[in-house]
Coordinates of C-alpha atoms in Angstrom, one line a residue:
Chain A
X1 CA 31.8 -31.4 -9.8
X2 CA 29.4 -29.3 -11.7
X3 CA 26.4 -31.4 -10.9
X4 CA 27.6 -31.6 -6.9
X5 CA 27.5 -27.5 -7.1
X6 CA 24.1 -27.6 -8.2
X7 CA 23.3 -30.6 -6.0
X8 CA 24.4 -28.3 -3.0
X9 CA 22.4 -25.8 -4.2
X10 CA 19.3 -26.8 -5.8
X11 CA 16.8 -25.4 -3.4
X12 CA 18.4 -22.5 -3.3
X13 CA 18.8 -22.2 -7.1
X14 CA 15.1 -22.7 -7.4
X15 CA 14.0 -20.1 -4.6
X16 CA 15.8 -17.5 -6.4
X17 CA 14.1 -19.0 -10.1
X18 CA 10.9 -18.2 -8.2
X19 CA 11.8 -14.9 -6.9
X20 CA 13.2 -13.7 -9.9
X21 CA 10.7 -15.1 -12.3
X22 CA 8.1 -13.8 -10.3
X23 CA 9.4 -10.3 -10.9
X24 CA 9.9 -10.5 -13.8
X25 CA 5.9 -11.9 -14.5
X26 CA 5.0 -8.5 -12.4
X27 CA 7.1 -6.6 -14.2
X28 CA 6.2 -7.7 -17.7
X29 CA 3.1 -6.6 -17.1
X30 CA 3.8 -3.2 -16.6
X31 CA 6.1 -2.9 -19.4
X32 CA 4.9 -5.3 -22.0
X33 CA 1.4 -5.6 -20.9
X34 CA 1.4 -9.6 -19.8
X35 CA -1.8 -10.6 -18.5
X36 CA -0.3 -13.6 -16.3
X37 CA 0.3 -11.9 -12.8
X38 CA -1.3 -7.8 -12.5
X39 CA -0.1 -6.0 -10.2
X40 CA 2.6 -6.5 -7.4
X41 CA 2.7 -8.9 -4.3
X42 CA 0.6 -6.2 -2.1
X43 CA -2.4 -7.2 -4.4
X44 CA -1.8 -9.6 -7.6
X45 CA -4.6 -10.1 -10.5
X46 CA -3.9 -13.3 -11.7
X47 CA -4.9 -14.2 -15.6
X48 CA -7.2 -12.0 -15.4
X49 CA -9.7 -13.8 -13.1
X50 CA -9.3 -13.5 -9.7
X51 CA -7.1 -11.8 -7.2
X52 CA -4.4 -12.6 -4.3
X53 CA -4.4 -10.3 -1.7
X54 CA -1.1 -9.8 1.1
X55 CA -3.5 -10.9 4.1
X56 CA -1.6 -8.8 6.2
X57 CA -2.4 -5.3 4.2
X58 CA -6.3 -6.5 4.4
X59 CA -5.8 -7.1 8.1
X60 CA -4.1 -3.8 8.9
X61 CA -6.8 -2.1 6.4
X62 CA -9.6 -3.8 8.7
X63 CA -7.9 -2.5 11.6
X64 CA -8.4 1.3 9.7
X65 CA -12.3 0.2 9.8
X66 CA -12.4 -0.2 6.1
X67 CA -13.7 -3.3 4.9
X68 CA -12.2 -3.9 1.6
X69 CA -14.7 -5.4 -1.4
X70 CA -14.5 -9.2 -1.7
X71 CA -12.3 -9.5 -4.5
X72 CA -9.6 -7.9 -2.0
X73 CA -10.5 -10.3 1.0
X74 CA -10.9 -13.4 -0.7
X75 CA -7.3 -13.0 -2.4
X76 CA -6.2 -12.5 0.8
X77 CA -7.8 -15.7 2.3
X78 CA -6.3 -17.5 0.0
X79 CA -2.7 -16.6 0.7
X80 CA -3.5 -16.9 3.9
X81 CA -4.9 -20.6 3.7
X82 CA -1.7 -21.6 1.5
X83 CA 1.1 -20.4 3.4
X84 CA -1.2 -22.0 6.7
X85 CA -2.2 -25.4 5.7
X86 CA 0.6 -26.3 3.2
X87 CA 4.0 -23.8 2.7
X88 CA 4.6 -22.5 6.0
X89 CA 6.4 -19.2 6.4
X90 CA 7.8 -20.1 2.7
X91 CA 7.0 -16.7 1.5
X92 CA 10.0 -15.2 3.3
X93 CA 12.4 -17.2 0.9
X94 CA 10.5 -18.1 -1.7
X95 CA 8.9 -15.5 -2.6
X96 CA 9.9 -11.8 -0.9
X97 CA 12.6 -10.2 -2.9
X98 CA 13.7 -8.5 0.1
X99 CA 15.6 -11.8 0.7
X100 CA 17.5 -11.7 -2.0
X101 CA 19.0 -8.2 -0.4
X102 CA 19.5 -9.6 3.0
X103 CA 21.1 -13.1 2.1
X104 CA 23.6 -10.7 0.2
X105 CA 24.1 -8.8 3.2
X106 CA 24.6 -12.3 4.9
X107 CA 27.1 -13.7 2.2
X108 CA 29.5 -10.3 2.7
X109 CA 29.3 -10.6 5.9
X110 CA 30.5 -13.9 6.5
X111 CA 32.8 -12.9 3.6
X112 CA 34.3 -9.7 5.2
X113 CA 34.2 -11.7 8.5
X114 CA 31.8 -8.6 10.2
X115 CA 31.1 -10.0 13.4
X116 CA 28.2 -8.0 15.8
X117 CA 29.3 -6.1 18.2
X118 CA 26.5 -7.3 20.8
X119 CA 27.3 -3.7 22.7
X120 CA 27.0 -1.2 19.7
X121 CA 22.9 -2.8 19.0
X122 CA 21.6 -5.8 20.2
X123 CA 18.0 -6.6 18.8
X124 CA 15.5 -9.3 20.2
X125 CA 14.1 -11.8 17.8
X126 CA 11.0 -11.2 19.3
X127 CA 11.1 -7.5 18.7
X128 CA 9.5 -8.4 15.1
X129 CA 5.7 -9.6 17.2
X130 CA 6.1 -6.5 19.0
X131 CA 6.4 -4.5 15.3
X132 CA 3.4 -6.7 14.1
X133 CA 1.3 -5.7 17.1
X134 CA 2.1 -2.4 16.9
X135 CA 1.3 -1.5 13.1
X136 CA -2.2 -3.5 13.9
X137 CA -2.6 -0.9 16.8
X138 CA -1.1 2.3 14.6
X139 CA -3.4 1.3 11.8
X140 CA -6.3 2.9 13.6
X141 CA -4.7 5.8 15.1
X142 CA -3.1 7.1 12.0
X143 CA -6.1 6.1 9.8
X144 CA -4.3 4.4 7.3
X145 CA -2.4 0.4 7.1
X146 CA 0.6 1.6 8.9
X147 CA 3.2 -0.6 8.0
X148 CA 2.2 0.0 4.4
X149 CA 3.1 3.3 5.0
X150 CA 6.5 2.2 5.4
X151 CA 7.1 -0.9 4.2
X152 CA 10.6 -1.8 2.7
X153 CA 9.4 -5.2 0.7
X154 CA 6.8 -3.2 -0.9
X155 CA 8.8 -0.3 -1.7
X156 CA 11.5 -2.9 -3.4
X157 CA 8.7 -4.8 -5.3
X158 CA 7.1 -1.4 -6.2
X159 CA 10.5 0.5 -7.1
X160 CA 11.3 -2.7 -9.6
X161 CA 7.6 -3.0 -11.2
X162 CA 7.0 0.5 -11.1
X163 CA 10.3 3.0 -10.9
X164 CA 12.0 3.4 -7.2
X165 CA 12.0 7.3 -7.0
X166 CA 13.5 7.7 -4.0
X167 CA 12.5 4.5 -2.3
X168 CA 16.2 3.4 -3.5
X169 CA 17.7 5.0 -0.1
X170 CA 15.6 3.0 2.0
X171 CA 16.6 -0.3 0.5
X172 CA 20.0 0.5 0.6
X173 CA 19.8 1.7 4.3
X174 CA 18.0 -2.0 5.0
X175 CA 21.4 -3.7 3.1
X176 CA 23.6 -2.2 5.2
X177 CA 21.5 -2.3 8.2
X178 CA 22.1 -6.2 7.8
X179 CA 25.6 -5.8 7.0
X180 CA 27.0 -3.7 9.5
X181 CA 24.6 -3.4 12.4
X182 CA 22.6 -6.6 13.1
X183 CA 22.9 -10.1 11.0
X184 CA 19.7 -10.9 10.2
X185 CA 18.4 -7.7 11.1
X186 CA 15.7 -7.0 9.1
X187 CA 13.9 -11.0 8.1
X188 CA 15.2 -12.8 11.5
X189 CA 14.1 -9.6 14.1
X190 CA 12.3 -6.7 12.7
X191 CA 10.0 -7.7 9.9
X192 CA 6.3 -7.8 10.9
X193 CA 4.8 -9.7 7.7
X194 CA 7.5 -12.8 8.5
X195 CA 6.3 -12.2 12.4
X196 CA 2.8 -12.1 10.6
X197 CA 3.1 -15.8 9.0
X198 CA 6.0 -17.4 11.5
X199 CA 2.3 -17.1 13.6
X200 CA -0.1 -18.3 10.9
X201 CA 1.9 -20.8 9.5
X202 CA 2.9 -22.9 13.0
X203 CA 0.5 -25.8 11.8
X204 CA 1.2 -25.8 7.7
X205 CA 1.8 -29.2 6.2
X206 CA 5.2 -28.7 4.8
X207 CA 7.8 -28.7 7.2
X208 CA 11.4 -29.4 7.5
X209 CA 12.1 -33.4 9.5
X210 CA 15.0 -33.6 12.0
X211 CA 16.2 -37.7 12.1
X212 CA 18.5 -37.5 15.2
X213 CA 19.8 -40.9 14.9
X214 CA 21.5 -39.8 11.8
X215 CA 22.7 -36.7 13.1
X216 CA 26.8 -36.7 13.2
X217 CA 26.6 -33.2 14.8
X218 CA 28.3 -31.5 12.3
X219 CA 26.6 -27.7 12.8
X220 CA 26.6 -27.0 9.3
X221 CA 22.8 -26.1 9.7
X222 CA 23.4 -23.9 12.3
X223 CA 26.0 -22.2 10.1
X224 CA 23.6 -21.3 7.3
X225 CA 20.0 -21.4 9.5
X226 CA 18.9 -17.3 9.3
X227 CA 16.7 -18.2 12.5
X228 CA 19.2 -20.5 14.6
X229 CA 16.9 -20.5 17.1
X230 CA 14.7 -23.3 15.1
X231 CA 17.0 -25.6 15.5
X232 CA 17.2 -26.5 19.2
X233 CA 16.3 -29.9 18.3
X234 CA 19.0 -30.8 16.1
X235 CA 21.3 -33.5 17.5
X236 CA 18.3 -33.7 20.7
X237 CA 15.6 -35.5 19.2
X238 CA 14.0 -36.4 16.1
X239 CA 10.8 -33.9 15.0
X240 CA 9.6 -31.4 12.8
X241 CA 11.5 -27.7 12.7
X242 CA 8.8 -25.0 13.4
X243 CA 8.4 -21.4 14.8
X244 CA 10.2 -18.9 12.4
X245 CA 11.5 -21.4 10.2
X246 CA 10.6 -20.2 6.5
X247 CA 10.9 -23.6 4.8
X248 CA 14.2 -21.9 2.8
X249 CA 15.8 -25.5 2.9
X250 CA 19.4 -24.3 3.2
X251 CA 20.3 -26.8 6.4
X252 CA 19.2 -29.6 3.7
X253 CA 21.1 -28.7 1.1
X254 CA 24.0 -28.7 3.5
X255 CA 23.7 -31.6 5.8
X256 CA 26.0 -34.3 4.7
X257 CA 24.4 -37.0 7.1
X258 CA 20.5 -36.9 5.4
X259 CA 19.4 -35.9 8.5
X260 CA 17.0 -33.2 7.3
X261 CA 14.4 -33.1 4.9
X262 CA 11.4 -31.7 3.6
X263 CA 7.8 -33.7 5.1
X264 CA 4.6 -33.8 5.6
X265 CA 4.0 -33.1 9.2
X266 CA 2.1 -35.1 11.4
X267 CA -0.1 -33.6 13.5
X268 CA -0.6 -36.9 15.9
X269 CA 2.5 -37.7 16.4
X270 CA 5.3 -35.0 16.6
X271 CA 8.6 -36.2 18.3
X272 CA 9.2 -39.5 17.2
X273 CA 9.2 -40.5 13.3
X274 CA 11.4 -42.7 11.8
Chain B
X1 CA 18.1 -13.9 51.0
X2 CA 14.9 -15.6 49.0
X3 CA 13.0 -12.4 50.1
X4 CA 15.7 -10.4 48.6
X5 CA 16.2 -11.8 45.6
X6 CA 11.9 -12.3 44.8
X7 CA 12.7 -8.0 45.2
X8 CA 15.3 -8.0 43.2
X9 CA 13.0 -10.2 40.3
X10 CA 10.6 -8.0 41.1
X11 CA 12.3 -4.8 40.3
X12 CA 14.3 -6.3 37.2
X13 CA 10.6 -7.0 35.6
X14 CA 9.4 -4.0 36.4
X15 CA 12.3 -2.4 34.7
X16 CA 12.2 -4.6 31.6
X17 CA 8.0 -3.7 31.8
X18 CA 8.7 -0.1 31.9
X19 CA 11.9 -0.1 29.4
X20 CA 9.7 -1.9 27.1
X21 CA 6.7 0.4 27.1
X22 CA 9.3 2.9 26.9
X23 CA 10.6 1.8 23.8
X24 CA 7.1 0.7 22.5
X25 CA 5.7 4.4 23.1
X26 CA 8.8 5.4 21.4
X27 CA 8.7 3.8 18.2
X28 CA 5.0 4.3 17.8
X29 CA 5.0 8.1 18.1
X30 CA 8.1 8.2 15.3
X31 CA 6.1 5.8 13.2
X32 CA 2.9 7.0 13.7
X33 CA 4.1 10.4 13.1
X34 CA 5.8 9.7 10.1
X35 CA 3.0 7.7 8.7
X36 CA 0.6 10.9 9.6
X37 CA 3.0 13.2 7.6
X38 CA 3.4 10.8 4.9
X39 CA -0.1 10.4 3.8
X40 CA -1.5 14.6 4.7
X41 CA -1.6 14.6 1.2
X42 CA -3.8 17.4 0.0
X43 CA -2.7 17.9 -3.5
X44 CA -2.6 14.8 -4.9
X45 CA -5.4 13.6 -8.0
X46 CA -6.5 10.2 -7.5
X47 CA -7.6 8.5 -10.5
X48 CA -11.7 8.8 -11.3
X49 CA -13.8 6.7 -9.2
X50 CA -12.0 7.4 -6.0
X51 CA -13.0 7.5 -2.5
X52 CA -12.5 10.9 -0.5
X53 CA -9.1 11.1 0.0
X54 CA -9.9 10.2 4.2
X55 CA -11.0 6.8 3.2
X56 CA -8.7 6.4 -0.1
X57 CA -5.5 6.1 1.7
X58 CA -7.7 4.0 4.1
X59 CA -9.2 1.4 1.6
X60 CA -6.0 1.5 -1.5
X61 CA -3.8 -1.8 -0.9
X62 CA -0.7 0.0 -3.6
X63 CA -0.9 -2.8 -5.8
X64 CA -0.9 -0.9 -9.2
X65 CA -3.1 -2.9 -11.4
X66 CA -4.8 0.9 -12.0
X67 CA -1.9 2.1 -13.4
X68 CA -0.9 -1.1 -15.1
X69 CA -4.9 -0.8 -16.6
X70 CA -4.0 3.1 -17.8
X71 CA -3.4 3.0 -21.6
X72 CA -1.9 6.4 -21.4
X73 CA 1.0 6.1 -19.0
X74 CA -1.0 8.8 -16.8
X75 CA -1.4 7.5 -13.4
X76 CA 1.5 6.5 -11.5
X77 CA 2.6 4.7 -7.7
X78 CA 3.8 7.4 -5.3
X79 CA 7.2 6.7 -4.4
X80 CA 9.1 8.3 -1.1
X81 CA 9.2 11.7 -3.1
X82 CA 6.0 12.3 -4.0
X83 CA 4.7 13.9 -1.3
X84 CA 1.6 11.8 -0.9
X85 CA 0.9 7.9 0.9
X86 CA 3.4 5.8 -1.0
X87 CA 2.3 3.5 -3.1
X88 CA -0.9 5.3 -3.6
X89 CA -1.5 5.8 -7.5
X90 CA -2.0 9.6 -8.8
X91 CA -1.5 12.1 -11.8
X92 CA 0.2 15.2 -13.0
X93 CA -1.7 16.6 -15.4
X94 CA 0.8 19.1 -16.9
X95 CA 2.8 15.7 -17.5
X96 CA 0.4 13.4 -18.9
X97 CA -3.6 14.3 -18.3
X98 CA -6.4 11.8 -18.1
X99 CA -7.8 11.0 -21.7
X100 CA -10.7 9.9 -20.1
X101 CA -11.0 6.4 -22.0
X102 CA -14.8 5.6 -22.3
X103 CA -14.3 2.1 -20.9
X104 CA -12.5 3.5 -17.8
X105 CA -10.0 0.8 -17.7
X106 CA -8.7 1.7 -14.5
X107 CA -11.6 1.9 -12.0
X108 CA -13.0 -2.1 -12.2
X109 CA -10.1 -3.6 -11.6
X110 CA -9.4 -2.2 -8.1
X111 CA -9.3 -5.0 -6.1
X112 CA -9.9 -3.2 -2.4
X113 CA -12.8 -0.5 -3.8
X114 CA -10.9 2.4 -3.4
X115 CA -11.7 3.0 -6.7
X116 CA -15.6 2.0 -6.9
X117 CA -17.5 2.2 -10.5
X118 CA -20.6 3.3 -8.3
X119 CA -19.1 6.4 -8.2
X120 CA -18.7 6.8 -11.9
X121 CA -21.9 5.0 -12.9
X122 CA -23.8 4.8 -15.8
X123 CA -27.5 6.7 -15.4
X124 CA -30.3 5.2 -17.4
X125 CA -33.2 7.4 -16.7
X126 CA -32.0 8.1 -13.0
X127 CA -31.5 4.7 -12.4
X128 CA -27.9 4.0 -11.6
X129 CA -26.1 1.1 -14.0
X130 CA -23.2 -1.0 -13.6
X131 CA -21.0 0.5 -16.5
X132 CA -18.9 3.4 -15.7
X133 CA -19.5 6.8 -17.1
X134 CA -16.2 8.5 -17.6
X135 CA -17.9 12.1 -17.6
X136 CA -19.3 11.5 -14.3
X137 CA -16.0 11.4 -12.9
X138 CA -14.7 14.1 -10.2
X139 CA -11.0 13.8 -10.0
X140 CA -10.8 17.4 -9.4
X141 CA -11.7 21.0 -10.2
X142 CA -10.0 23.2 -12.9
X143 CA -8.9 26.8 -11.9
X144 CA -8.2 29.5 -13.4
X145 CA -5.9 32.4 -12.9
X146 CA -6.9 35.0 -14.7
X147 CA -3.8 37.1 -14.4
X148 CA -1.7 34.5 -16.2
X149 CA -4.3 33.4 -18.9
X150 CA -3.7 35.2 -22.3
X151 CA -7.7 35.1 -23.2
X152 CA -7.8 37.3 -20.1
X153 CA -5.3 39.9 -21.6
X154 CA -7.0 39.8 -24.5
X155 CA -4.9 38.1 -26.9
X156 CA -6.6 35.0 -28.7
X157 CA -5.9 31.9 -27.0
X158 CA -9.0 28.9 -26.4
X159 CA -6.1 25.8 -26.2
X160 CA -8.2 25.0 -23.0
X161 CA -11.3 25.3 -24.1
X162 CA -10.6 23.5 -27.3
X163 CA -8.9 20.7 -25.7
X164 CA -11.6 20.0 -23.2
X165 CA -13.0 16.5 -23.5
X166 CA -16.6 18.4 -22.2
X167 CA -16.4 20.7 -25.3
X168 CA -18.6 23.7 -24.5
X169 CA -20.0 22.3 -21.3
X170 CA -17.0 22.1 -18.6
X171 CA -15.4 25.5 -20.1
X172 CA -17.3 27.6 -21.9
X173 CA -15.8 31.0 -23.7
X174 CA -17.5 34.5 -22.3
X175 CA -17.5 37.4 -24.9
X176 CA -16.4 40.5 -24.0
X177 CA -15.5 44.2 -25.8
X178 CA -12.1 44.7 -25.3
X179 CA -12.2 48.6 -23.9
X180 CA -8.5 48.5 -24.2
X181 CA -8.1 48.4 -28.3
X182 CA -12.0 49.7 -28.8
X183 CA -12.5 46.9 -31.7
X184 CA -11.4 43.9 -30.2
X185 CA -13.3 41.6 -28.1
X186 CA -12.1 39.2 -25.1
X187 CA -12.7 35.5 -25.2
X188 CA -13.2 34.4 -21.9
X189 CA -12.7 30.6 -20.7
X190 CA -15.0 30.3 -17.5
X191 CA -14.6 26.5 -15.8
X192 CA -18.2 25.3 -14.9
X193 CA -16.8 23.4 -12.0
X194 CA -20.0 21.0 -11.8
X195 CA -19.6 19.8 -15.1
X196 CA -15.6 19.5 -14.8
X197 CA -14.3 15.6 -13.9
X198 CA -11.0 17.8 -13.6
X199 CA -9.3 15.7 -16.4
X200 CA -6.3 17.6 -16.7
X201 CA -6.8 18.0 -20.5
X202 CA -6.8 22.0 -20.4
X203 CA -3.6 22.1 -17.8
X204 CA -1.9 20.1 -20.5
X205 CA -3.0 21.9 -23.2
X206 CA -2.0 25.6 -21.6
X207 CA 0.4 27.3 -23.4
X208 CA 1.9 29.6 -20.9
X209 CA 5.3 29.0 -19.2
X210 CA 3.2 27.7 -16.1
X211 CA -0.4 26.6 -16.7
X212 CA -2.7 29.2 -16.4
X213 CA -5.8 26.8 -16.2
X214 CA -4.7 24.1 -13.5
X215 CA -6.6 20.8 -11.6
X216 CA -7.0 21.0 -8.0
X217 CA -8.7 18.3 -5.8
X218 CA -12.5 19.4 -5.2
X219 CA -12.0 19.0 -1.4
X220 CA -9.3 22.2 -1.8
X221 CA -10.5 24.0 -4.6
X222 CA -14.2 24.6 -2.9
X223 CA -15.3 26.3 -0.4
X224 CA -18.8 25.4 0.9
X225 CA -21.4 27.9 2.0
X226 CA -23.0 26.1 4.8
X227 CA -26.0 24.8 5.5
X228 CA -28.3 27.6 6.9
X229 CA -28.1 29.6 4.2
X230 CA -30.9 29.4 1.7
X231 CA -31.3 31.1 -1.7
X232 CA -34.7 32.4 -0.9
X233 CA -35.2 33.0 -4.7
X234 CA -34.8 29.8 -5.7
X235 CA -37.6 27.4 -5.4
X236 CA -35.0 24.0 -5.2
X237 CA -33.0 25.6 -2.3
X238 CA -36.3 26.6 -0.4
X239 CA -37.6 22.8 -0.7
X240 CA -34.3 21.7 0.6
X241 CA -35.2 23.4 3.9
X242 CA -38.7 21.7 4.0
X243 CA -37.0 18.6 3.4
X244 CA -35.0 18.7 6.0
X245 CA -37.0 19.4 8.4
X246 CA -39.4 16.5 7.5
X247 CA -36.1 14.2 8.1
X248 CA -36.1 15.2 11.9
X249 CA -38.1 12.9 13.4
X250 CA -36.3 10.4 11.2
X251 CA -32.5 10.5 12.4
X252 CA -30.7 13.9 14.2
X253 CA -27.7 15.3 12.0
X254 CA -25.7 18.1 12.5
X255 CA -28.2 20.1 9.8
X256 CA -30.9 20.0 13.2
X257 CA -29.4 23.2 13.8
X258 CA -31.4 24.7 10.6
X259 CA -34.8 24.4 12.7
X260 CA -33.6 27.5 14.4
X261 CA -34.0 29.1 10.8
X262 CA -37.6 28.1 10.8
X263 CA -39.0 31.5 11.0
X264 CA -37.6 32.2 7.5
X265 CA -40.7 30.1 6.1
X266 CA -43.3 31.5 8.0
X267 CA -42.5 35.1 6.1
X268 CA -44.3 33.4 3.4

């Protein structure tokens, strides 16, 4: 029984191992003075040697006209090449910490049975490109990153590491926005940095497999999926899951049939594997 | 009826073109605004080796590893309250000053440059080093109000100039008979504001209720004479003229305008 709970939840028991255990890396430190991992997830100094940069911030700072020193830029190519060639969008549920607030948002929702009243807001899941084009085109203007200036996953990393001050409100706004006014709200329409790698990351290696043939049509995926609209092949044809998909591995934990799984995704031949 | 309905398509894209412009316009004037208010930050000390505050905000990526580097506890990540671009790192000197640590911790491991050790460096017989020299350091500009400073009434008070990590060089005491008693004598701190790296030692070390002796950022706390006007007594500020105008031909700067001076040169 015990071992079929964890079973059922063993990616999602490691994501949040990651996410936490990252923290607490960053946060040790500040506090204790660790030398593992510097700094937050906007700019990390890794034991001491070299740096990993959020390629978004660099890209937003380039838009400014300020070229940032190489220690900066190379950190950030790095993300950049490992979310692009190999993990995907993974960052969004691997890594982000804001995830951990919006999944809770999710779970009392579905607990407390809110359902979205389509009338009272009803949000695009494309409006998040729109964001991401926008902050490039703000950064300029206003002479400074602009989504930095009011980013809610940096805030929350910061305000752990470093002490919230006030930044506390706008997380909590965020957990209710996703509770009350839009499911998903935040990750699956609004954010720019998942907009950011659901665009970089359309070609990485590890992607989620769809086997139609053993497909029984159950929807469980679809009741867990935070971007259903990834799954339009399920139960269509056999392929690999892309777009928005952030790799968080939820529809295999659930799927009874095997019909989903983690692979290396061929770039020949898309549609038909076996 | 095909007619009609291309119209109708028509019109409904138009609608969604406009409504989304609309909306686009919209949410960039509240963010950009809002980012615009949130970093016209004036006040705020950066830590030593900064850029000017215009390209600071530009060129700091609010990791932290600054104040993770600071032994002291001293600089700190704005947050939503503090009145400056969040994220950024600063100081409060009447909290906790900058000790100025001879290794400057802080400044090399800035990932972005917005804290640059050339701007700190190390001078071996003019030539500029890669080690960082803590006293070169301009974080701001001590002022002081002489109304509120207890040296200036005449009671015996040098906390500022005694806890001044320039000792005799950034503040400096000036004597003066105390008229008042007719056998007493003022000691006078007087901030030497090109020496001062604006530490924040002396703000912390005030003893009034509110410090007397405070930091300011150098781009509020000076004024700045202009370029036309020369001290005609002093040789350096006469050569500066010369120099200039030699640079002409070279590139055109604002400073062009000092070639209507010229006439002041010909006196001689």
């Amino acid at each position: 029984m015990m071992s079929s709970i964890i079973e059922r939840n063993r990616y999602l028991i490691l994501r949040r191992t990651i996410q936490t255990g990252l923290l607490i890396l960053f946060g040790g430190a500040n506090w204790w003075g660790w030398k593992l991992l510097q700094g937050n997830y906007s700019s990390a100094y890794v034991l001491e040697s070299f740096y990993l940069t959020d390629p978004h911030a660099v890209l937003q700072t380039f838009a400014t006209g300020f070229i940032m020193s190489s220690d900066a830029i190379i950190g950030g190519i790095i993300v950049l090449i490992f979310y692009a060639l190999i993990a995907g969008r993974s960052f969004c549920s691997w890594v982000c910490p804001v995830n951990m607030v919006t999944d809770l948002s999710t779970w009392m929702r579905k607990k407390w049975k809110i359902t979205q009243k389509e009338y009272f807001i009803s949000l695009n899941r494309k409006t998040r490109y729109w964001v991401l084009g926008l902050g490039i085109l703000l950064s300029p203007i206003v002479g400074v990153a602009a989504f930095e200036m009011i980013n809610p996953i940096t805030m929350l990393h910061r305000g752990i590491i470093f002490g919230f001050g006030a930044g506390w409100a706008i997380i909590i706004a965020l957990f209710l926005f996703d509770l009350l006014v839009v499911e998903y709200g935040w990750c699956g329409h609004l954010c720019p940095l998942g907009a950011f790698y659901s665009v970089t990351s359309r070609f990485s290696l590890i992607k989620v497999k769809h086997d139609v043939e053993k497909c029984t049509m159950c929807m469980k995926c679809f009741d867990v999926c935070h971007e259903k609209q990834v799954l339009n092949l399920i139960g269509e044809k056999s392929g690999y899951i892309v777009g928005e998909c952030s790799n968080c591995g939820r529809c295999i934990e659930v799927c009874n049939d095997s019909a989903l799984k983690y692979a290396i995704y061929n770039y020949k031949n898309q549609e038909v594997q076996r | 009826m095909a007619a009609k309905q291309n119209m109708n398509s028509r019109r409904d894209a138009l609608k969604t073109l406009f409504r989304g412009a609309g909306l686009l316009s919209l949410g960039g004037a509240v963010w950009g605004s809002t980012a615009v208010t949130l970093k016209a930050s004036e006040l705020t000390l950066r830590p030593p080796g900064a850029l000017d505050e215009y390209h600071f905000v530009k060129a700091c990526i609010r990791c932290g590893t600054c104040v993770e580097a600071c032994p002291y506890d001293t600089l700190q990540l704005a947050t939503l309250d503090d009145h400056t671009a969040i994220g950024t790192p600063f100081f409060k000197p009447r909290l906790i000053p900058c000790y100025m640590c001879t290794d400057v911790p802080c400044v090399p491991v800035c990932p972005s440059g917005a804290l640059d050790v050339k701007k700190i460096a190390k001078q071996n017989d003019g030539v500029k080093t890669g080690k960082p020299d803590i006293n070169k350091a301009k974080m701001g500009v001590a002022m002081l109000d002489q109304e509120a400073c207890l040296a200036y009434w005449g009671i015996q008070c040098d906390a500022c100039y005694r806890a001044c990590p320039l000792f005799g060089e950034a503040i400096t005491l000036e004597f003066k008979r105390n008229e008042r008693t007719g056998k007493h004598a003022f000691l006078k701190p007087v901030v030497h504001r090109d020496i001062c790296t604006g530490c924040g030692l002396c703000e912390h070390a005030c003893v009034t209720e509110k410090a007397a002796i405070f930091v300011l950022p150098r781009s509020v706390a000076t004024g700045k004479v202009g370029a036309h006007y020369i001290k005609g007594w002093d040789k350096d500020d006469e050569e500066r003229l010369r120099n200039l105008k030699e640079k002409k031909t070279e590139e055109s700067s604002p400073e062009d305008e000092l070639n209507d001076w010229e006439y002041l040169l010909d006196d001689e």
